[in-house]
PDB file of C-alpha atoms in Angstrom:
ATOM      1  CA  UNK I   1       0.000   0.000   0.000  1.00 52.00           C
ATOM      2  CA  UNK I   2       1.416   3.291  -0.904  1.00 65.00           C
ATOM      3  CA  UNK I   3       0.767   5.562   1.092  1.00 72.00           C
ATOM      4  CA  UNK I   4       1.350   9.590  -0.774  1.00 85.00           C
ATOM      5  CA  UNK I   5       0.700  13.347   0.018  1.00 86.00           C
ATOM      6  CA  UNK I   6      -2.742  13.233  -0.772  1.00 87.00           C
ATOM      7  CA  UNK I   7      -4.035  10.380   1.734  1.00 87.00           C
ATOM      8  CA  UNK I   8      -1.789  11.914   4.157  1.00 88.00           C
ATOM      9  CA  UNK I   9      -3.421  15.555   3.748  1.00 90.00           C
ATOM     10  CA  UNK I  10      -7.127  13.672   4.355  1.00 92.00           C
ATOM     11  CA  UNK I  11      -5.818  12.417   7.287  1.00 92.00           C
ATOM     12  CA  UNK I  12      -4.753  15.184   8.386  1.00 95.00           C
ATOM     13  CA  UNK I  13      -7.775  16.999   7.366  1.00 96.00           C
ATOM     14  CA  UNK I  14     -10.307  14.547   8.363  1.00 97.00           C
ATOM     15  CA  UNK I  15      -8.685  14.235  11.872  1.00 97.00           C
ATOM     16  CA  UNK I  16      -9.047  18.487  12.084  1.00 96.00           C
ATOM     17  CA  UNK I  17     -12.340  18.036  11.228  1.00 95.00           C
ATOM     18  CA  UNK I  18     -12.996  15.586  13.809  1.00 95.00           C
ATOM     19  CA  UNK I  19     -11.131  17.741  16.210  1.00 95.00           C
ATOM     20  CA  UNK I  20     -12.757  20.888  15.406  1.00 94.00           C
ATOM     21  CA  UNK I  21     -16.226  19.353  14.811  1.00 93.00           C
ATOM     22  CA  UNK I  22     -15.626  17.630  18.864  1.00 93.00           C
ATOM     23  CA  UNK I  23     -14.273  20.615  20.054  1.00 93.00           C
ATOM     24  CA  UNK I  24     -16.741  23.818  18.970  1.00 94.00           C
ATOM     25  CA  UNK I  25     -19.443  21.776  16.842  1.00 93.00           C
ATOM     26  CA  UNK I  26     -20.571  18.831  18.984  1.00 91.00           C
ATOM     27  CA  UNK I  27     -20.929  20.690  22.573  1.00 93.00           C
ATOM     28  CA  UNK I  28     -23.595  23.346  20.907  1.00 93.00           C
ATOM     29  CA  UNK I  29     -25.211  20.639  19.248  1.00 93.00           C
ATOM     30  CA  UNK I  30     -25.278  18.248  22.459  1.00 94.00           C
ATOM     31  CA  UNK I  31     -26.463  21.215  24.689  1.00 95.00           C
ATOM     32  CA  UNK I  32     -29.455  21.971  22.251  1.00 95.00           C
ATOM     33  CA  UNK I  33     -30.327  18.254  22.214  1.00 96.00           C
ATOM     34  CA  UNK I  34     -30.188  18.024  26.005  1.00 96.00           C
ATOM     35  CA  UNK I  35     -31.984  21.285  26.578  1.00 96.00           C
ATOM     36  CA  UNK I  36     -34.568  19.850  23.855  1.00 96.00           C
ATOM     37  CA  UNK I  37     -34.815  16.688  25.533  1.00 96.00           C
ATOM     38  CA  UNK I  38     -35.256  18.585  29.191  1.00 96.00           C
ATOM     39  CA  UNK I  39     -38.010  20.894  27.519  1.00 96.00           C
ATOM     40  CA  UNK I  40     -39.773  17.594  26.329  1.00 96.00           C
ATOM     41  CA  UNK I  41     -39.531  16.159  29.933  1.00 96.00           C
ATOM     42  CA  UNK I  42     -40.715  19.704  31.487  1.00 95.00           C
ATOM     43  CA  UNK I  43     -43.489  19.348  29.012  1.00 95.00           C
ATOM     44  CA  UNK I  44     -44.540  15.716  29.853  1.00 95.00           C
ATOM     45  CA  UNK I  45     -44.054  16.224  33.321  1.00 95.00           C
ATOM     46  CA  UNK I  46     -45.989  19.439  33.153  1.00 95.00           C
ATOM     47  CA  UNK I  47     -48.788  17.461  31.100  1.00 95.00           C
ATOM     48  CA  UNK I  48     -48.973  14.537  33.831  1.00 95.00           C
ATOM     49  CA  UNK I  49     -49.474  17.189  36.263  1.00 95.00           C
ATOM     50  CA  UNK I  50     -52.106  19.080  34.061  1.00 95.00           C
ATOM     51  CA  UNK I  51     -53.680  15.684  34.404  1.00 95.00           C
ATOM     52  CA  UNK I  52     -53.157  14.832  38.096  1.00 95.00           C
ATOM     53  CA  UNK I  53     -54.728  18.827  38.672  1.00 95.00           C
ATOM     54  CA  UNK I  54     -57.733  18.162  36.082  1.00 96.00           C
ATOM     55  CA  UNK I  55     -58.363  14.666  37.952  1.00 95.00           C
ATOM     56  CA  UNK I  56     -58.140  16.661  41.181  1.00 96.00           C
ATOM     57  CA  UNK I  57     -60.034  19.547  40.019  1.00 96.00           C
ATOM     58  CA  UNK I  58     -63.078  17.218  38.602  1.00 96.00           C
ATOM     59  CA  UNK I  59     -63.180  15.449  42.423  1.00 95.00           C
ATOM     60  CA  UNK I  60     -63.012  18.977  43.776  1.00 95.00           C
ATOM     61  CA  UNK I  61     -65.954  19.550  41.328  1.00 96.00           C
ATOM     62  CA  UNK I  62     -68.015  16.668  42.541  1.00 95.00           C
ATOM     63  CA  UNK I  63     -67.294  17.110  46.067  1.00 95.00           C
ATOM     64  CA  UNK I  64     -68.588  20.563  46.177  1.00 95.00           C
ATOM     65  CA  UNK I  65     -71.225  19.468  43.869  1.00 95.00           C
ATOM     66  CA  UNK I  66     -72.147  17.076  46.397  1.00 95.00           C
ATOM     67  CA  UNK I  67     -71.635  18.934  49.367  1.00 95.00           C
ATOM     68  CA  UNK I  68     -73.950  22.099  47.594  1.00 95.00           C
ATOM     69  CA  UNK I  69     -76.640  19.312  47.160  1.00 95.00           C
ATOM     70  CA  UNK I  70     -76.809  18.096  50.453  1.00 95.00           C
ATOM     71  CA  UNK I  71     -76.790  21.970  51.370  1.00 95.00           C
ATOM     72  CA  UNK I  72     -79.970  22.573  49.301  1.00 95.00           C
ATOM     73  CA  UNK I  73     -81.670  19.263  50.643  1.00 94.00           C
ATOM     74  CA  UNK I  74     -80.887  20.324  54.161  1.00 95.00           C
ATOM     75  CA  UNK I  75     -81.928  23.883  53.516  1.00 96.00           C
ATOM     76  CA  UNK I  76     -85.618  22.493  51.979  1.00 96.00           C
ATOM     77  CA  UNK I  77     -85.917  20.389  55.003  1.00 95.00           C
ATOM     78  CA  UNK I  78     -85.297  23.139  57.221  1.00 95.00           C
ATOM     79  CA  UNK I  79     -87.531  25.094  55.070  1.00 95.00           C
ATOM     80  CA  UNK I  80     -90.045  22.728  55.260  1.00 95.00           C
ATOM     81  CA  UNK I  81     -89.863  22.019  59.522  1.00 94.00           C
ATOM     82  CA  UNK I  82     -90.214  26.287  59.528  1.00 95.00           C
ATOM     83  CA  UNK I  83     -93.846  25.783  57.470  1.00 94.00           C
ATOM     84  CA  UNK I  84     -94.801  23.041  59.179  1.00 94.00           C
ATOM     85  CA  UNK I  85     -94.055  25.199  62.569  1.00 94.00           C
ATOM     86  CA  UNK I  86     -95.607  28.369  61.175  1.00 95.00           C
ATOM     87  CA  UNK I  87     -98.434  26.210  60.164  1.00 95.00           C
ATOM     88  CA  UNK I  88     -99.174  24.760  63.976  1.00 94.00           C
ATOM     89  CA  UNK I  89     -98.626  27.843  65.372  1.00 93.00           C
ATOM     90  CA  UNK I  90    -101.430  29.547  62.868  1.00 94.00           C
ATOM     91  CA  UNK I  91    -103.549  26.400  63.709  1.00 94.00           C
ATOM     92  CA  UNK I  92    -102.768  27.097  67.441  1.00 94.00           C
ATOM     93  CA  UNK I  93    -103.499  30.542  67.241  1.00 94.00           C
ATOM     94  CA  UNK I  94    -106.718  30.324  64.784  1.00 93.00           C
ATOM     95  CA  UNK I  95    -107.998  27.697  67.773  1.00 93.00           C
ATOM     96  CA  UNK I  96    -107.220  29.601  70.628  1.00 93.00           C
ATOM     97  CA  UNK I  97    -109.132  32.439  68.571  1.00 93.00           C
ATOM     98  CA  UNK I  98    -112.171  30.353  68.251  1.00 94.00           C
ATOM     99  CA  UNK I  99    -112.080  29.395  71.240  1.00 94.00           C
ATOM    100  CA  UNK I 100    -111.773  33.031  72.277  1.00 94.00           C
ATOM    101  CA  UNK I 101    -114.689  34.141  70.279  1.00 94.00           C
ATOM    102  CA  UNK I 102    -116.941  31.291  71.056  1.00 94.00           C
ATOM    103  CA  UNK I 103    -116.300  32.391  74.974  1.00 93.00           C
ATOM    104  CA  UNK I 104    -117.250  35.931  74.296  1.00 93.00           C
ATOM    105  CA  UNK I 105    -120.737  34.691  72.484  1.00 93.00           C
ATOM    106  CA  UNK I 106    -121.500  32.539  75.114  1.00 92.00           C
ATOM    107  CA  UNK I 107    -121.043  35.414  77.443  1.00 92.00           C
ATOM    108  CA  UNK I 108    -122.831  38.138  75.191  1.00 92.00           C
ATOM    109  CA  UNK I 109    -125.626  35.335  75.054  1.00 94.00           C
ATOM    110  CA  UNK I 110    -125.872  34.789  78.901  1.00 91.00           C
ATOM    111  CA  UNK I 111    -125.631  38.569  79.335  1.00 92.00           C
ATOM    112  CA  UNK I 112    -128.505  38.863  76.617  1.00 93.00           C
ATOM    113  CA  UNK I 113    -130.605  35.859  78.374  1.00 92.00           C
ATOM    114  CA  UNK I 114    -130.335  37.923  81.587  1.00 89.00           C
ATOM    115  CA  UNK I 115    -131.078  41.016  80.161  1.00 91.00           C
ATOM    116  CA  UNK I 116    -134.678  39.543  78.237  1.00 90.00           C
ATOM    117  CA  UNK I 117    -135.721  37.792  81.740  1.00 84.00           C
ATOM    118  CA  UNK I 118    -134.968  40.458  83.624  1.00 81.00           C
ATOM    119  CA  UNK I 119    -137.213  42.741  80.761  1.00 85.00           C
ATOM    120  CA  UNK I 120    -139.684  39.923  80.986  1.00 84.00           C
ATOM    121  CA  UNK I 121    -140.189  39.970  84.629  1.00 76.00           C
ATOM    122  CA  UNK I 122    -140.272  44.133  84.855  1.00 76.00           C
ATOM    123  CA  UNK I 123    -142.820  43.796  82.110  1.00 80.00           C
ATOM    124  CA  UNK I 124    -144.617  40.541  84.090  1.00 78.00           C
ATOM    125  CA  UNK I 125    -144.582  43.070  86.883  1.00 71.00           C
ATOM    126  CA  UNK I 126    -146.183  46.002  85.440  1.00 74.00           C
ATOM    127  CA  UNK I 127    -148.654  43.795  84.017  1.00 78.00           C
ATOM    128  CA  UNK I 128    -149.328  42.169  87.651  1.00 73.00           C
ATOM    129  CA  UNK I 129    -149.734  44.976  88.950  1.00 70.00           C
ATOM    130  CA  UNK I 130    -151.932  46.776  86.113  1.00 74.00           C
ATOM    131  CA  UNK I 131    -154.314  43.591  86.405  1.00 74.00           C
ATOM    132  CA  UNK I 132    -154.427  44.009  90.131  1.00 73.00           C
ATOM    133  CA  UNK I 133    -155.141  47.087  89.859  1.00 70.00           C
ATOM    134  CA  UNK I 134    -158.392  46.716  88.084  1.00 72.00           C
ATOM    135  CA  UNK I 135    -159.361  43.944  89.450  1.00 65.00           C
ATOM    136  CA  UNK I 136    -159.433  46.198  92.845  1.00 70.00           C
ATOM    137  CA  UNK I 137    -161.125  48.676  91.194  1.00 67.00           C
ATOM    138  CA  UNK I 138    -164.291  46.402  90.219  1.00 58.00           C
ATOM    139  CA  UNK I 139    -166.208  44.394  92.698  1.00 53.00           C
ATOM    140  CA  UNK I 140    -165.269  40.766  93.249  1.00 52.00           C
ATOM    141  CA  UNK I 141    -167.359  39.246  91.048  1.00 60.00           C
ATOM    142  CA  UNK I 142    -165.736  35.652  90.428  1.00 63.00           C
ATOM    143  CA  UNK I 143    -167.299  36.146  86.597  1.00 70.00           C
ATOM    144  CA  UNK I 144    -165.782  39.545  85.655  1.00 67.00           C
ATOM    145  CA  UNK I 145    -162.604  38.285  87.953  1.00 63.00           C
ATOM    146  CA  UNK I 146    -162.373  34.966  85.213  1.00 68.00           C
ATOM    147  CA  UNK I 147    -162.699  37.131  82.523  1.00 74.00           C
ATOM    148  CA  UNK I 148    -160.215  39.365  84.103  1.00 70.00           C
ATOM    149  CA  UNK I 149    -157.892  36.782  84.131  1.00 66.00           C
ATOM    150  CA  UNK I 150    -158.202  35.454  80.894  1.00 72.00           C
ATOM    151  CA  UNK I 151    -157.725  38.680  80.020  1.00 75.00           C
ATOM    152  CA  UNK I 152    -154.552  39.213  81.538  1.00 67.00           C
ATOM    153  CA  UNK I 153    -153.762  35.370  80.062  1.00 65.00           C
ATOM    154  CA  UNK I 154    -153.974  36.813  76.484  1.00 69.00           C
ATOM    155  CA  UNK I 155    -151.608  40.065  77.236  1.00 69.00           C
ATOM    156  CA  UNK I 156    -148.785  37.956  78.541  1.00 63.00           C
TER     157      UNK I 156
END
């Protein structure tokens, strides 16, 4: 094998190439392809935890979802005991206010009642008296006093 100038200069050549191409090309080219590679991670990592906060924020979802229904069922059955209390206590009070007004009738009627019998007897009274006063003023006669009576029958 013979060996001249020229393969020598390649050699030469290709091995400054090599050397130049280790020493200012590859380290640029390495560092992008590492900070690429690091940016991929950072962007799968920061997609996993997109994920892991979506998954978190959907149970967050639910659990206030939940927690605002039991809210509103707790909040109609509250509702709900406050009618049925406002309810009795209008039934309660409409009672007691019957039984209110059916005292003061029963009083206005007793005071009534006593009011007619006492009218009744004044009247029976006068009329007593008006009778026995004419049946003084005429003679005893047992007919005219039987007609006086009947008499006196009829105005009461």
């Amino acid at each position: 094998m013979n060996i001249n100038l020229t393969l020598l200069g390649q050699m030469i050549t290709f091995v400054l190439f090599v050397w130049i191409t280790k020493r200012y090309i590859w380290p640029p080219v390495i560092k992008a392809l590492k900070d690429r590679q690091a940016k991929i991670a950072d962007g799968l990592a920061a997609a996993e935890k997109g994920h892991m906060e979506l998954a978190r924020a959907k149970e967050q979802v639910l659990q206030s979802l939940k927690e605002s229904k039991e809210q509103g069922a707790n909040i109609i059955l509250e509702a709900k005991k406050q009618a049925d209390a406002i309810l009795d206590a209008a039934r309660q009070s409409a009672h007691e206010e019957g039984q209110r007004i059916i005292a003061q009738a029963h009083s206005e009627l007793d005071h009534m009642v006593s009011q007619a019998k006492e009218t009744l007897r004044k009247e029976v009274a006068t009329i007593a008296m008006f009778g026995a006063e004419k049946v003084l003023q005429k003679s005893v006669d047992s007919n005219a006093h039987e007609q006086m009576l009947e008499k006196l029958a009829q105005e009461i």
